[in-house]
Every structure is written in C-alpha cells, then in structure tokens.
CSV table of C-alpha atoms and ligand atoms in Angstrom, one decimal:
chain,number,residue,atom,x,y,z
A,1,UNK,CA,0.2,16.5,3.1
A,2,UNK,CA,-1.8,17.6,0.1
A,3,UNK,CA,-0.2,20.9,-0.7
A,4,UNK,CA,3.4,22.0,-0.9
A,5,UNK,CA,2.6,25.3,0.9
A,6,UNK,CA,1.8,23.2,4.0
A,7,UNK,CA,5.3,21.8,4.1
A,8,UNK,CA,7.3,24.7,5.5
A,9,UNK,CA,5.6,24.7,8.8
A,10,UNK,CA,4.7,21.0,8.9
A,11,UNK,CA,7.4,20.0,11.4
A,12,UNK,CA,6.3,22.6,14.0
A,13,UNK,CA,2.7,21.7,13.4
A,14,UNK,CA,3.2,18.0,13.7
A,15,UNK,CA,5.2,18.4,16.9
A,16,UNK,CA,2.4,20.6,18.4
A,17,UNK,CA,-0.3,18.1,17.4
A,18,UNK,CA,1.8,15.2,18.7
A,19,UNK,CA,1.8,16.7,22.1
A,20,UNK,CA,-2.0,17.1,22.2
A,21,UNK,CA,-3.1,13.8,20.6
A,22,UNK,CA,-3.2,10.2,21.7
A,23,UNK,CA,0.3,9.4,22.9
A,24,UNK,CA,2.0,6.6,21.1
A,25,UNK,CA,2.2,3.3,23.1
A,26,UNK,CA,5.8,2.7,22.2
A,27,UNK,CA,8.6,4.2,20.0
A,28,UNK,CA,11.0,2.5,17.6
A,29,UNK,CA,14.0,3.8,15.7
A,30,UNK,CA,14.7,3.6,12.0
A,31,UNK,CA,17.5,1.2,11.0
A,32,UNK,CA,17.9,2.8,7.6
A,33,UNK,CA,16.6,5.5,5.3
A,34,UNK,CA,16.4,6.1,1.5
A,35,UNK,CA,18.2,8.6,-0.6
A,36,UNK,CA,16.4,12.0,-0.3
A,37,UNK,CA,14.1,13.3,-3.0
A,38,UNK,CA,15.8,16.0,-5.2
A,39,UNK,CA,13.2,18.6,-4.3
A,40,UNK,CA,14.4,20.8,-1.4
A,41,UNK,CA,11.9,22.1,1.1
A,42,UNK,CA,9.0,20.6,-0.8
A,43,UNK,CA,6.2,18.0,-0.2
A,44,UNK,CA,7.5,15.7,-2.9
A,45,UNK,CA,7.5,12.1,-1.7
A,46,UNK,CA,4.3,10.3,-0.8
A,47,UNK,CA,3.9,6.5,-1.0
A,48,UNK,CA,6.1,3.5,-0.9
A,49,UNK,CA,5.7,0.0,-2.3
A,50,UNK,CA,7.9,-3.1,-2.4
A,51,UNK,CA,8.8,-5.5,-5.2
A,52,UNK,CA,10.0,-9.0,-4.0
A,53,UNK,CA,12.5,-10.7,-6.2
A,54,UNK,CA,11.3,-14.3,-7.0
A,55,UNK,CA,14.4,-16.1,-5.9
A,56,UNK,CA,17.0,-13.7,-4.4
A,57,UNK,CA,15.6,-11.4,-1.7
A,58,UNK,CA,18.7,-9.2,-1.8
A,59,UNK,CA,17.7,-8.1,-5.4
A,60,UNK,CA,14.3,-6.9,-4.3
A,61,UNK,CA,13.7,-3.2,-4.3
A,62,UNK,CA,11.7,-0.4,-2.6
A,63,UNK,CA,9.6,1.9,-4.7
A,64,UNK,CA,8.8,5.5,-3.7
A,65,UNK,CA,6.6,8.1,-5.4
A,66,UNK,CA,7.4,11.7,-6.1
A,67,UNK,CA,4.2,13.7,-6.7
A,68,UNK,CA,5.5,17.3,-6.9
A,69,UNK,CA,6.4,18.2,-10.5
A,70,UNK,CA,6.4,16.3,-13.8
A,71,UNK,CA,10.2,17.0,-14.1
A,72,UNK,CA,11.2,15.2,-10.9
A,73,UNK,CA,7.9,13.3,-10.4
A,74,UNK,CA,7.7,9.5,-10.9
A,75,UNK,CA,8.8,6.3,-9.3
A,76,UNK,CA,12.2,6.1,-7.5
A,77,UNK,CA,13.8,2.6,-7.0
A,78,UNK,CA,15.9,1.9,-3.9
A,79,UNK,CA,18.1,-1.0,-2.8
A,80,UNK,CA,17.5,-2.7,0.5
A,81,UNK,CA,20.1,-0.4,2.1
A,82,UNK,CA,18.0,2.6,1.0
A,83,UNK,CA,20.3,3.8,-1.8
A,84,UNK,CA,18.6,4.9,-5.0
A,85,UNK,CA,19.6,3.0,-8.1
A,86,UNK,CA,17.0,4.0,-10.7
A,87,UNK,CA,13.9,6.1,-11.4
A,88,UNK,CA,11.1,6.5,-13.9
A,89,UNK,CA,10.5,10.2,-14.3
A,90,UNK,CA,8.1,12.5,-16.2
A,91,UNK,CA,4.8,12.4,-14.2
A,92,UNK,CA,3.5,13.3,-10.7
A,93,UNK,CA,3.1,9.8,-9.3
A,94,UNK,CA,1.0,9.8,-6.1
A,95,UNK,CA,0.3,6.3,-4.7
A,96,UNK,CA,2.0,3.0,-5.9
A,97,UNK,CA,1.3,-0.7,-5.4
A,98,UNK,CA,2.7,-4.1,-6.6
A,99,UNK,CA,1.0,-7.4,-7.5
A,100,UNK,CA,2.4,-10.7,-9.0
A,101,UNK,CA,1.4,-13.4,-11.5
A,102,UNK,CA,-0.7,-11.3,-13.9
A,103,UNK,CA,-0.9,-13.0,-17.3
A,104,UNK,CA,0.3,-10.8,-20.1
A,105,UNK,CA,0.8,-12.3,-23.6
A,106,UNK,CA,0.7,-15.8,-22.0
A,107,UNK,CA,3.5,-15.0,-19.5
A,108,UNK,CA,3.2,-14.4,-15.7
A,109,UNK,CA,4.4,-10.9,-15.0
A,110,UNK,CA,4.8,-8.7,-11.9
A,111,UNK,CA,2.9,-5.4,-12.1
A,112,UNK,CA,3.8,-2.1,-10.6
A,113,UNK,CA,1.1,0.6,-10.9
A,114,UNK,CA,0.6,4.1,-9.7
A,115,UNK,CA,-1.8,7.1,-9.9
A,116,UNK,CA,-0.3,9.5,-12.5
A,117,UNK,CA,-1.6,13.0,-11.7
A,118,UNK,CA,0.1,14.6,-14.6
A,119,UNK,CA,-1.7,12.5,-17.3
A,120,UNK,CA,-4.8,11.6,-15.2
A,121,UNK,CA,-4.3,7.9,-15.6
A,122,UNK,CA,-3.3,4.7,-13.8
A,123,UNK,CA,0.3,4.0,-15.1
A,124,UNK,CA,1.3,0.4,-15.3
A,125,UNK,CA,4.7,-1.2,-15.5
A,126,UNK,CA,6.1,-4.8,-15.6
A,127,UNK,CA,9.2,-5.6,-13.6
A,128,UNK,CA,12.3,-6.9,-15.5
A,129,UNK,CA,13.7,-9.0,-12.6
A,130,UNK,CA,17.1,-9.6,-14.3
A,131,UNK,CA,17.6,-5.9,-15.0
A,132,UNK,CA,15.8,-4.7,-11.8
A,133,UNK,CA,14.0,-2.1,-13.9
A,134,UNK,CA,10.4,-1.1,-14.8
A,135,UNK,CA,9.0,-1.4,-18.3
A,136,UNK,CA,5.9,0.6,-19.4
A,137,UNK,CA,3.0,-1.8,-19.8
A,138,UNK,CA,0.1,0.5,-20.5
A,139,UNK,CA,-2.2,3.0,-18.8
A,140,UNK,CA,-5.8,3.2,-17.9
A,141,UNK,CA,-7.7,6.5,-18.7
A,142,UNK,CA,-9.8,7.8,-15.8
A,143,UNK,CA,-12.3,10.0,-17.6
A,144,UNK,CA,-14.5,11.9,-15.2
A,145,UNK,CA,-11.9,11.8,-12.3
A,146,UNK,CA,-10.6,15.2,-11.4
A,147,UNK,CA,-7.3,14.2,-9.9
A,148,UNK,CA,-6.2,10.5,-9.5
A,149,UNK,CA,-5.1,10.2,-5.9
A,150,UNK,CA,-5.2,7.0,-3.8
A,151,UNK,CA,-4.3,3.7,-5.3
A,152,UNK,CA,-4.1,0.0,-4.5
A,153,UNK,CA,-4.2,-3.3,-6.4
A,154,UNK,CA,-6.1,-6.4,-5.4
A,155,UNK,CA,-5.3,-10.0,-6.6
A,156,UNK,CA,-8.2,-12.1,-5.5
A,157,UNK,CA,-7.1,-15.4,-4.0
A,158,UNK,CA,-10.6,-16.7,-4.6
A,159,UNK,CA,-10.9,-15.9,-8.4
A,160,UNK,CA,-7.2,-15.2,-9.4
A,161,UNK,CA,-8.4,-11.9,-11.0
A,162,UNK,CA,-6.4,-8.7,-10.6
A,163,UNK,CA,-8.1,-5.4,-9.8
A,164,UNK,CA,-7.1,-1.7,-9.3
A,165,UNK,CA,-8.7,0.6,-6.8
A,166,UNK,CA,-8.3,4.4,-7.5
A,167,UNK,CA,-9.7,7.4,-5.6
A,168,UNK,CA,-10.4,10.9,-6.8
A,169,UNK,CA,-9.0,13.9,-4.9
A,170,UNK,CA,-12.5,15.3,-4.6
A,171,UNK,CA,-15.0,16.2,-2.0
A,172,UNK,CA,-17.2,13.1,-2.0
A,173,UNK,CA,-14.5,10.4,-1.9
A,174,UNK,CA,-15.1,8.7,-5.2
A,175,UNK,CA,-13.5,5.3,-5.4
A,176,UNK,CA,-13.4,3.3,-8.6
A,177,UNK,CA,-12.5,-0.4,-9.1
A,178,UNK,CA,-11.1,-1.6,-12.4
A,179,UNK,CA,-10.6,-5.2,-13.4
A,180,UNK,CA,-7.2,-5.5,-15.2
A,181,UNK,CA,-6.9,-7.4,-18.4
A,182,UNK,CA,-4.4,-8.1,-21.2
A,183,UNK,CA,-5.3,-5.8,-24.1
A,184,UNK,CA,-3.1,-7.4,-26.8
A,185,UNK,CA,0.2,-7.2,-24.9
A,186,UNK,CA,-0.5,-4.1,-22.7
A,187,UNK,CA,-2.5,-3.9,-19.5
A,188,UNK,CA,-5.9,-2.2,-19.6
A,189,UNK,CA,-8.8,-2.0,-17.2
A,190,UNK,CA,-12.6,-2.3,-17.2
A,191,UNK,CA,-14.6,-0.2,-14.7
A,192,UNK,CA,-16.5,-2.8,-12.6
A,193,UNK,CA,-17.6,-0.7,-9.6
A,194,UNK,CA,-17.7,2.9,-8.3
A,195,UNK,CA,-18.8,4.3,-5.0
A,196,UNK,CA,-18.6,7.4,-2.8
A,197,UNK,CA,-17.1,7.2,0.7
A,198,UNK,CA,-18.3,10.7,1.7
A,199,UNK,CA,-15.3,12.9,1.6
A,200,UNK,CA,-11.7,12.8,0.4
A,201,UNK,CA,-10.1,9.3,0.3
A,202,UNK,CA,-6.5,8.5,-0.3
A,203,UNK,CA,-5.1,5.5,1.6
A,204,UNK,CA,-6.3,2.2,0.2
A,205,UNK,CA,-5.2,-1.3,0.8
A,206,UNK,CA,-6.7,-4.6,-0.3
A,207,UNK,CA,-6.6,-7.9,1.5
A,208,UNK,CA,-5.9,-10.5,-1.2
A,209,UNK,CA,-6.5,-13.5,1.0
A,210,UNK,CA,-9.6,-12.4,3.0
A,211,UNK,CA,-11.2,-10.4,0.2
A,212,UNK,CA,-11.6,-6.9,1.8
A,213,UNK,CA,-10.5,-3.4,0.8
A,214,UNK,CA,-9.7,-0.8,3.5
A,215,UNK,CA,-10.2,2.8,2.6
A,216,UNK,CA,-9.0,5.9,4.6
A,217,UNK,CA,-11.5,8.7,4.5
A,218,UNK,CA,-8.8,11.3,5.5
A,219,UNK,CA,-10.8,13.4,8.0
A,220,UNK,CA,-13.2,10.8,9.3
A,221,UNK,CA,-12.5,7.0,9.5
A,222,UNK,CA,-10.9,3.8,8.2
A,223,UNK,CA,-13.6,1.8,6.4
A,224,UNK,CA,-13.7,-1.9,5.4
A,225,UNK,CA,-15.6,-3.0,2.3
A,226,UNK,CA,-15.9,-6.2,0.4
A,227,UNK,CA,-13.3,-6.2,-2.3
A,228,UNK,CA,-15.2,-8.2,-4.9
A,229,UNK,CA,-16.8,-6.0,-7.6
A,230,UNK,CA,-20.2,-7.4,-6.8
A,231,UNK,CA,-19.9,-6.5,-3.1
A,232,UNK,CA,-22.3,-3.8,-1.8
A,233,UNK,CA,-20.5,-0.5,-1.1
A,234,UNK,CA,-23.4,1.2,0.7
A,235,UNK,CA,-22.8,2.8,4.1
A,236,UNK,CA,-24.9,0.0,5.6
A,237,UNK,CA,-22.6,-2.6,4.2
A,238,UNK,CA,-19.2,-1.2,5.3
A,239,UNK,CA,-17.6,-1.5,8.7
A,240,UNK,CA,-15.7,1.2,10.6
A,241,UNK,CA,-12.2,0.1,11.8
A,242,UNK,CA,-11.6,3.3,13.7
A,243,UNK,CA,-12.4,7.1,13.7
A,244,UNK,CA,-10.5,10.4,13.9
A,245,UNK,CA,-10.8,12.7,16.9
A,246,UNK,CA,-13.7,14.5,15.2
A,247,UNK,CA,-15.7,11.2,15.2
A,248,UNK,CA,-14.7,10.3,18.7
A,249,UNK,CA,-11.7,8.1,17.8
A,250,UNK,CA,-8.0,8.3,18.5
A,251,UNK,CA,-6.7,9.0,14.9
A,252,UNK,CA,-5.5,12.5,14.1
A,253,UNK,CA,-6.4,13.6,10.6
A,254,UNK,CA,-5.3,13.1,8.0
A,255,UNK,CA,-5.6,9.3,8.0
A,256,UNK,CA,-3.0,8.6,5.3
A,257,UNK,CA,-1.3,5.4,4.3
A,258,UNK,CA,-2.7,1.9,5.1
A,259,UNK,CA,-0.8,-1.4,4.8
A,260,UNK,CA,-1.3,-5.1,5.7
A,261,UNK,CA,0.9,-7.6,7.5
A,262,UNK,CA,-0.1,-11.1,6.4
A,263,UNK,CA,0.4,-13.8,9.1
A,264,UNK,CA,-0.8,-17.4,8.7
A,265,UNK,CA,-4.4,-18.4,9.0
A,266,UNK,CA,-5.8,-15.0,8.2
A,267,UNK,CA,-4.1,-13.4,11.2
A,268,UNK,CA,-1.8,-10.4,11.0
A,269,UNK,CA,-2.2,-6.6,11.2
A,270,UNK,CA,-3.7,-3.6,9.5
A,271,UNK,CA,-1.5,-0.5,10.1
A,272,UNK,CA,-2.6,3.1,9.5
A,273,UNK,CA,-0.7,6.4,9.4
A,274,UNK,CA,-2.3,9.0,11.8
A,275,UNK,CA,-0.5,11.8,10.0
A,276,UNK,CA,-1.5,14.7,12.2
A,277,UNK,CA,0.1,13.0,15.3
A,278,UNK,CA,3.0,11.4,13.4
A,279,UNK,CA,1.8,8.1,14.9
A,280,UNK,CA,1.0,4.6,13.4
A,281,UNK,CA,-2.0,2.6,14.7
A,282,UNK,CA,-1.9,-1.2,14.5
A,283,UNK,CA,-5.2,-3.2,14.3
A,284,UNK,CA,-5.8,-7.0,14.0
A,285,UNK,CA,-6.3,-8.2,10.5
A,286,UNK,CA,-9.0,-10.7,11.6
A,287,UNK,CA,-12.7,-9.9,11.8
A,288,UNK,CA,-13.4,-7.1,14.1
A,289,UNK,CA,-10.0,-5.4,13.5
A,290,UNK,CA,-9.4,-4.9,17.2
A,291,UNK,CA,-6.9,-2.1,18.1
A,292,UNK,CA,-3.5,-3.5,19.2
A,293,UNK,CA,-1.1,-0.6,19.8
A,294,UNK,CA,0.2,2.6,18.5
A,295,UNK,CA,3.8,3.7,17.9
A,296,UNK,CA,6.0,6.5,16.6
A,297,UNK,CA,9.4,6.5,15.0
A,298,UNK,CA,12.0,8.5,17.0
A,299,UNK,CA,15.6,9.5,15.9
A,300,UNK,CA,18.3,6.8,15.8
A,301,UNK,CA,21.1,8.9,17.4
A,302,UNK,CA,23.9,6.4,16.9
A,303,UNK,CA,23.1,6.0,13.2
A,304,UNK,CA,22.5,9.7,12.6
A,305,UNK,CA,18.9,9.1,11.3
A,306,UNK,CA,16.2,11.7,12.2
A,307,UNK,CA,12.7,11.1,13.6
A,308,UNK,CA,9.7,10.6,11.3
A,309,UNK,CA,6.9,13.2,11.1
A,310,UNK,CA,3.7,13.7,9.2
A,311,UNK,CA,3.8,10.4,7.3
A,312,UNK,CA,1.9,10.0,4.1
A,313,UNK,CA,2.3,6.4,2.7
A,314,UNK,CA,3.5,3.3,4.6
A,315,UNK,CA,4.2,-0.2,3.6
A,316,UNK,CA,5.1,-3.3,5.6
A,317,UNK,CA,6.9,-6.4,4.2
A,318,UNK,CA,6.6,-9.6,6.2
A,319,UNK,CA,9.1,-11.8,4.2
A,320,UNK,CA,12.6,-12.6,5.3
A,321,UNK,CA,14.6,-10.2,3.2
A,322,UNK,CA,18.0,-11.3,4.5
A,323,UNK,CA,20.8,-9.3,6.0
A,324,UNK,CA,24.1,-7.7,4.8
A,325,UNK,CA,26.5,-7.0,7.7
A,326,UNK,CA,27.0,-3.2,8.1
A,327,UNK,CA,24.1,-2.4,5.6
A,328,UNK,CA,20.8,-3.9,6.8
A,329,UNK,CA,19.1,-6.7,8.6
A,330,UNK,CA,15.5,-7.3,7.3
A,331,UNK,CA,15.4,-11.0,8.3
A,332,UNK,CA,12.2,-10.5,10.2
A,333,UNK,CA,10.6,-8.1,7.7
A,334,UNK,CA,10.6,-4.3,7.0
A,335,UNK,CA,8.3,-1.3,7.7
A,336,UNK,CA,8.7,1.6,5.4
A,337,UNK,CA,7.4,5.1,6.3
A,338,UNK,CA,7.3,8.4,4.3
A,339,UNK,CA,9.1,11.2,6.3
A,340,UNK,CA,8.1,14.7,5.5
A,341,UNK,CA,11.3,16.3,6.9
A,342,UNK,CA,14.6,14.5,6.4
A,343,UNK,CA,17.0,16.4,8.7
A,344,UNK,CA,19.1,15.3,11.6
A,345,UNK,CA,19.6,17.9,14.4
A,346,UNK,CA,23.3,18.4,13.6
A,347,UNK,CA,22.6,18.9,9.9
A,348,UNK,CA,22.4,22.6,8.8
A,349,UNK,CA,21.9,22.0,5.1
A,350,UNK,CA,18.4,22.5,3.5
A,351,UNK,CA,16.4,19.3,3.4
A,352,UNK,CA,13.6,17.5,1.8
A,353,UNK,CA,11.7,14.2,2.1
A,354,UNK,CA,12.6,10.5,2.1
A,355,UNK,CA,11.5,7.1,3.4
A,356,UNK,CA,12.6,5.7,6.7
A,357,UNK,CA,13.2,1.9,7.1
A,358,UNK,CA,12.3,0.1,10.4
A,359,UNK,CA,13.0,-3.5,11.4
A,360,UNK,CA,9.6,-5.3,11.9
A,361,UNK,CA,11.4,-7.2,14.7
A,362,UNK,CA,11.9,-3.8,16.5
A,363,UNK,CA,8.2,-3.1,16.2
A,364,UNK,CA,7.1,-6.6,17.1
A,365,UNK,CA,9.2,-6.8,20.3
A,366,UNK,CA,8.5,-3.2,21.5
A,367,UNK,CA,9.1,-2.3,25.1
A,368,UNK,CA,9.1,-5.9,26.3
A,369,UNK,CA,5.3,-5.9,26.7
A,370,UNK,CA,2.9,-7.9,24.4
A,371,UNK,CA,5.0,-9.0,21.4
A,372,UNK,CA,3.5,-8.8,18.0
A,373,UNK,CA,3.6,-11.7,15.5
A,374,UNK,CA,6.7,-12.3,13.4
A,375,UNK,CA,5.6,-14.5,10.5
A,376,UNK,CA,7.6,-14.5,7.3
A,377,UNK,CA,5.7,-17.3,5.6
A,378,UNK,CA,3.2,-15.2,3.4
A,379,UNK,CA,3.9,-15.6,-0.3
A,380,UNK,CA,2.6,-12.6,-2.2
A,381,UNK,CA,3.0,-14.6,-5.5
A,382,UNK,CA,0.6,-17.4,-4.3
A,383,UNK,CA,-2.3,-18.1,-6.6
A,384,UNK,CA,-5.5,-20.1,-5.9
A,385,UNK,CA,-5.2,-23.9,-5.9
A,386,UNK,CA,-6.9,-25.4,-9.0
A,387,UNK,CA,-10.2,-27.2,-8.3
A,388,UNK,CA,-9.6,-31.0,-7.8
A,389,UNK,CA,-11.4,-34.1,-6.6
A,390,UNK,CA,-15.2,-33.9,-6.1
A,391,UNK,CA,-15.4,-30.2,-7.2
A,392,UNK,CA,-13.6,-30.9,-10.5
A,393,UNK,CA,-15.9,-33.9,-11.1
A,394,UNK,CA,-18.9,-31.7,-10.3
A,395,UNK,CA,-17.7,-29.1,-12.7
A,396,UNK,CA,-17.2,-31.7,-15.4
A,397,UNK,CA,-20.7,-33.1,-14.9
A,398,UNK,CA,-22.3,-29.7,-14.7
A,399,UNK,CA,-22.8,-29.0,-18.5
A,400,UNK,CA,-24.6,-32.4,-18.8
A,401,UNK,CA,-26.9,-31.8,-15.9
A,402,UNK,CA,-27.5,-28.2,-17.0
A,403,UNK,CA,-28.4,-29.4,-20.5
A,404,UNK,CA,-30.8,-32.1,-19.2
A,405,UNK,CA,-33.0,-29.8,-17.1
A,406,UNK,CA,-34.1,-27.3,-19.8
A,407,UNK,CA,-34.6,-30.2,-22.2
A,408,UNK,CA,-37.0,-32.0,-19.8
A,409,UNK,CA,-38.7,-28.7,-19.0
A,410,UNK,CA,-39.2,-27.8,-22.6
A,411,UNK,CA,-40.7,-31.0,-23.6
B,501,LIG,CA1,-2.5,14.6,3.7
B,502,LIG,CA1,-3.9,12.9,1.5
B,503,LIG,CA1,1.8,1.9,-1.6
B,504,LIG,CA1,-0.6,11.0,0.5
B,505,LIG,CA1,12.4,13.4,9.7
C-alpha cells in the first residue's frame, strides 16, 4: 500500500478482491512471524531482506523496513525466530536489499542498502558480523528523483561489479542504475543508466547469475530487462513475464515485491506479490519465465498466527538456515512476506504490521501435486572465477598484439 489512509479498510478490501480474482492454486501456513511494528493501525512495514552469516546460519538475521515516519522509520533486525533484536531508526526506509563481497578500504564487506524517503537518498550500511549490527557506510544522493521508492542491488557474476537499482514514486516509472564504488572508505555511486518503464514502479529484483533485472510496473506487468548498464532498456528490448488483469493477465494490482529462488544450473523461481488478491505467483527463473503456480498464506490456527493479506515486499532464502527445536526449522529455506494486518481472530487489541515466515519446504511440497525444487546450494557470496589457462595467456599476450598492429599500420 502506498498511503496510510488506505490501511484502515485494507483487510475488507483485500478479502473482497481475493474472492473475485484468480484463486490461489494452493495455501500454506506461516511457521513464524516477526515482532510487530510499533505503529498501530498504520501502513508502516514494507519490504524484507536477509543477511546470511558467513559461517553460522543461526546468527543470520531478517531485515524489515518501516516507511511511515522518521521517528519509527528505519531498518528493523530480527532473529530467525522472528524476535526483534535491533533497529536503525530516523528515516522512512522503503525497500531494502543485501549483497556480499564489496571491496571497501581493501576489505570484503557485506552491504545492506535501502531507499531513504526522508533524506531522498540510497542509505548504505556494512554488516558487523560479530556484533550482528549495521554500520553506516555512506549514502547516494538522488538529485531529480521526487521520492526514492523501489530498490534492489545487483552483483554481476560476470564482472564482479556491484550496482544499485532505484525507482522513483512518480508517474512514468523512472528507474536509475548506479555502479557502487569505494569513495575513500565510504560507499558512493555513479549513475550508469536511467530509463522509464511507463508508470509507477516499486518491486525490483536482480538475477546476479543470469544478468537480468525484473521490474514490477505496479498496475501493469512484470518486466525483464538486461541488468548490465550497457543493456538496452527500450520497450522493444524488454520481455513481459506476466500482466495484471487490466492487461489480460492473472495478477491483481498492485504488483508489489519480487524475489528470486536460485537453484543450480540457472534454474529456480521468480516470485511476485499480487497484492490486490493477497496471492503470490511463482514463475520459472529460466528463459521464458513460465508460470508454475500461485499460493496464498492462511492462518496457522495451532500456532496462533494470522493469515497474510495485501503483501508489499517478499524475500525468499534458499540456504539451509538450520533448526532450533521449539523455535524454527528453516533447514530447507525460508519465505518472508509483509503482512498488512497482524491480528489473530481471538485477539481484540489494536494491531499493526509485521512479516510472516513460511518454510520453503511447505511451499515446495504443497498439496501433494507437482513439487517445487528444494536446492540449498546457492552461495550468495560467490564471486566470478579468475581467468585461467588459455584466456589468461590470451590476456597476457593482448598488449603485445595490440601494440604491433597500430605500429604496422602507421608505418
Ligand atoms: Ca502498493
Ligand atoms: Ca507500491
Ligand atoms: Ca527486499
Ligand atoms: Ca511497497
Ligand atoms: Ca494478517
């Protein structure tokens, strides 16, 4: 949801729309949920991300944004059982993403970055793995953008360069791409590409391995563009993954969060939040992005966890995050979904928003029909292999060859 005033009636609206829209192919229950945002009866939370600890998965954490006010706005950090343990407050943070192995002052660091709507910037942090905390690492000014909105990072496995994609909350769907660099110990960015999608864009996710960026034009379609800064971003050079009902497709506006499940050999899934129907659509990650199935998240009665409606951001983790008896079991991965109304039917106290946590194994084995892939081998920290063998020899010889040609031509 874009506006707090929409929140009050959102539960009723989403239930009405759910009845009219494409029915979900299957339902799952949340196995956990995060601590609720402090803002009661308000559209505060938006987008999750996940930081994977380099050696001890149990010390990983979930990150959630609060976009409502500067006072409570920021990044909230949650343990794997959903309990909040830290926050970085003071700005309306909208969308958040994580990437690894960025070189800062000669050290490999993990980056957390978000669209900061209070200051009109991309706010960047490094992760202190020992302290499980975020350290400010710079900001990128976004001159000319009215309201920084969607956000995703891209770590190219072809070039080992890091990029940030940011959208403007405007009418023509402006998307900018920045290359991230070390500006003397803090992270800065150079604008390398800008294009218009056509109308408001928020959800963005980049495929580090295959080199694509997926963009959700909220009222219209999910588009797939080349993620390299030199890739063409004209309408002729993008591919539609799927459309909203207004374009003849099954998605119910807004199309909100997008996330990628990385399986081996370029396989896996793209998942999208069809917010108006409180449903998630799964597509193949491979070329063609064929539709696989749709699902929704219903209440877990025995655990006292409510159903999920009107989801903004989503994030899927396909690593083995381990299990703690009585707390969680994310051994086959974790799906995180924003919930716009955190209230169980027996609860009479005023409520707000949080994030629901679903076992990927529950999604993958739904209803006993066609199971989805469970593949926990993807390493988000992987970097390109250095050039070896014939390629390295060719590169070593290149300056000599290059020098020879102009010399012979000039004489
Ligand atoms: Ca929305
Ligand atoms: Ca939106
Ligand atoms: Ca995110
Ligand atoms: Ca949103
Ligand atoms: Ca709910």
